Every structure is written in C-alpha cells, then in structure tokens.
Short mmCIF file of C-alpha atoms in Angstrom, two decimals:
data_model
loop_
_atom_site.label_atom_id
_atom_site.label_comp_id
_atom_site.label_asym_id
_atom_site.label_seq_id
_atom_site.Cartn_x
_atom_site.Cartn_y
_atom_site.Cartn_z
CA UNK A 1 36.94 -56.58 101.66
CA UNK A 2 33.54 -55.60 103.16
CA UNK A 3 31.40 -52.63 101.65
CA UNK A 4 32.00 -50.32 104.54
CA UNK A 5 36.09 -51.13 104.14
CA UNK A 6 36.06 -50.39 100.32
CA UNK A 7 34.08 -46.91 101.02
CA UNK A 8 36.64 -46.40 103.12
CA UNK A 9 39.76 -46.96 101.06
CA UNK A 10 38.01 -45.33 98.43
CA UNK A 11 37.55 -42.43 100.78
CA UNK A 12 41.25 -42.24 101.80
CA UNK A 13 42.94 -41.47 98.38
CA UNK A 14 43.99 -37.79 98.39
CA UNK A 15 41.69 -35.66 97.48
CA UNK A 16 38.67 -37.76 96.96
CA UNK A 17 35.34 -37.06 98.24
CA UNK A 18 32.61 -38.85 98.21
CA UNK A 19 28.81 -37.14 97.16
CA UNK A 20 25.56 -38.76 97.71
CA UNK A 21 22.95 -38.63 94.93
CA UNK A 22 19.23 -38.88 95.97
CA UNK A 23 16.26 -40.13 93.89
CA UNK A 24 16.33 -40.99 90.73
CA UNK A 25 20.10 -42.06 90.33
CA UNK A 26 20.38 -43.14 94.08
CA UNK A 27 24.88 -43.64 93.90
CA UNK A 28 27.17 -42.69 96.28
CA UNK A 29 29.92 -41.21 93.62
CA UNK A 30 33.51 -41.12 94.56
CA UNK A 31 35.27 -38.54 92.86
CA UNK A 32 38.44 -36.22 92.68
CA UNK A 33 37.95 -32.75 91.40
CA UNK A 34 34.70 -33.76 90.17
CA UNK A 35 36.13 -36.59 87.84
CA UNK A 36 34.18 -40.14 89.00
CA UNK A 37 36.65 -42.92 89.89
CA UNK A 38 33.87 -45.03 91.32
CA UNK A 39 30.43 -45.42 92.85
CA UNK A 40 28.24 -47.91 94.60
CA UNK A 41 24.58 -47.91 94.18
CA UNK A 42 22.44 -47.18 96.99
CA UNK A 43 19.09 -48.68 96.71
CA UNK A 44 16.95 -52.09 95.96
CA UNK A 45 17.33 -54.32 93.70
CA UNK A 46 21.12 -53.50 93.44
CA UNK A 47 22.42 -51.97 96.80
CA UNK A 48 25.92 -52.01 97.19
CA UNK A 49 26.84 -52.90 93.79
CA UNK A 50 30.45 -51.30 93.30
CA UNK A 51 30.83 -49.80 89.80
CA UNK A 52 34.47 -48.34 88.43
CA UNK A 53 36.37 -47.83 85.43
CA UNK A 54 39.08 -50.08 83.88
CA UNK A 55 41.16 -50.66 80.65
CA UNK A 56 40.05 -51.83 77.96
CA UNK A 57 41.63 -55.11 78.20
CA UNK A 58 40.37 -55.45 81.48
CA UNK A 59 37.15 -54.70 80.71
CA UNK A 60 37.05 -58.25 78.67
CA UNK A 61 39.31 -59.91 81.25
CA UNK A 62 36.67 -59.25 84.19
CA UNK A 63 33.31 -59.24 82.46
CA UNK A 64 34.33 -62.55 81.96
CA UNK A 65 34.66 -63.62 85.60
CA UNK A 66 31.46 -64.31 87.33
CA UNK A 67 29.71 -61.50 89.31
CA UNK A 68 31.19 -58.99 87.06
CA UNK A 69 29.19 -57.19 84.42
CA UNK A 70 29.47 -53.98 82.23
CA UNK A 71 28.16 -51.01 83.90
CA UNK A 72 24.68 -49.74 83.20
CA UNK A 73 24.90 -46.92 81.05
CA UNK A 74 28.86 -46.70 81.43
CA UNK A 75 29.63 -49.51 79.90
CA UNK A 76 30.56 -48.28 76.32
CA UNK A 77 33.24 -46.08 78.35
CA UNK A 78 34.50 -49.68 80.23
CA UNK A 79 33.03 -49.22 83.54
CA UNK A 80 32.12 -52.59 84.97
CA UNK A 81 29.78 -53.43 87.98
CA UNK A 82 31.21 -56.10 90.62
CA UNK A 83 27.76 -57.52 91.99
CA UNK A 84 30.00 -58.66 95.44
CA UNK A 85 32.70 -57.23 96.53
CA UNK A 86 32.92 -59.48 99.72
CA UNK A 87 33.52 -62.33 97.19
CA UNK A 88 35.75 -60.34 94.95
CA UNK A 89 39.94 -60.51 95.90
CA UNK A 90 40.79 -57.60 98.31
CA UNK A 91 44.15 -56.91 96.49
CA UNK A 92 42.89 -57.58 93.25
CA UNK A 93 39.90 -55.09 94.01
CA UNK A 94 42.51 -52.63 95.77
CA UNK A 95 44.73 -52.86 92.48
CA UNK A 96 41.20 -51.99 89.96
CA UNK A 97 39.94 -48.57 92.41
CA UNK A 98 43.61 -47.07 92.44
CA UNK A 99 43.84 -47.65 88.47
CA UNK A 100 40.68 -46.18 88.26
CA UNK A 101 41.52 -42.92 90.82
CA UNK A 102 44.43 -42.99 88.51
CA UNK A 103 42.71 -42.40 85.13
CA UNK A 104 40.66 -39.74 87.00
CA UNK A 105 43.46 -37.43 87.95
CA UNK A 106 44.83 -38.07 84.41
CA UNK A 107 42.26 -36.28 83.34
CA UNK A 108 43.17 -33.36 85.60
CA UNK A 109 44.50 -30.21 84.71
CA UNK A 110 48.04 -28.86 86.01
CA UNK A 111 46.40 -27.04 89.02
CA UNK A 112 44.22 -29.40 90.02
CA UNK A 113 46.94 -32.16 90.40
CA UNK A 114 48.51 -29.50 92.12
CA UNK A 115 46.26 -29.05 94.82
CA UNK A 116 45.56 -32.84 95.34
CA UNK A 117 49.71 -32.96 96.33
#
C-alpha cells in the first residue's frame, strides 16, 4: 500500500477527517470526533512516517519487526511509527488503522457514535 492509498483508506472510514498541522508539529492527524486514530508526519527527516495506536500486545509484537518503532512522544500510550508503509503488508496494515479507528470511537460518547452511523 502506497502513502497516497493509506491516506486514502484512512480518509474513507465514516466520519473521519483528516486536519493538517503546520510548523512546529508538521502531522497530518486523522481523527473522528476529534479522537486521533492516526497520523503521518509531514516534513524532513521523517516524511511520511505513518504513526497509530495498537494493543498492548501488539505494541511488543511489532516493535519487534523491523521498520517499526514506538512513537515519539506516544509511545508510553502504544502508538508505534511504521518507517515504510510500502514495505509493510497491505492487509496486515489495513487490519492495525481499523483497530486503531476502532479504539477511537470507543472512546466516543453515545451521540457522537450516533452521528458517525
């Protein structure tokens, strides 16, 4: 799955929208009544570096594969970074941004999962 393809699906879950953050943070956040699922990061040294938020057990699982880290700052919450996602398994990267979307609208009250369906 390309960058532009993955901002795309991320794009297409209900509800989401995505919100560009200038200088100093520099992400493009995906988010569903303002609760993150995921973002990339949009400048130099680390452009298109995907970040999103797993379990906790697969937080160890992938920060043991290669080109998978903990996520700057959002680690301690498991958020991991996924330097490439053109290397990374489309399903397998499909299956990690709907189970993060998912946590998000977890987090939602009543009426706001109401007005997502």
């Amino acid at each position: 799955m390309t960058t532009d393809e993955l901002k795309q699906f991320c794009a297409a879950l209900p509800g989401a929208q995505a919100v560009l953050y200038g200088a100093p943070s520099n992400i493009l956040v995906y988010e569903v009544s303002g609760k993150k699922f995921a973002y990339f990061k949009t400048s130099a040294p680390e452009q298109w570096r995907f970040s999103l938020r797993v379990s906790a057990e697969r937080f160890i699982e992938l920060t043991d594969m290669p080109g998978v880290k903990p996520a700057r700052y959002m680690g301690r919450f498991h958020w991991v970074t996924i330097v490439d996602v053109a290397r990374f398994p489309t399903d397998y990267l499909a299956e990690l941004v709907q189970d993060s979307y998912a946590r998000a609208v977890a987090s939602l009250t009543r009426a706001q999962k109401a007005a997502i369906a």
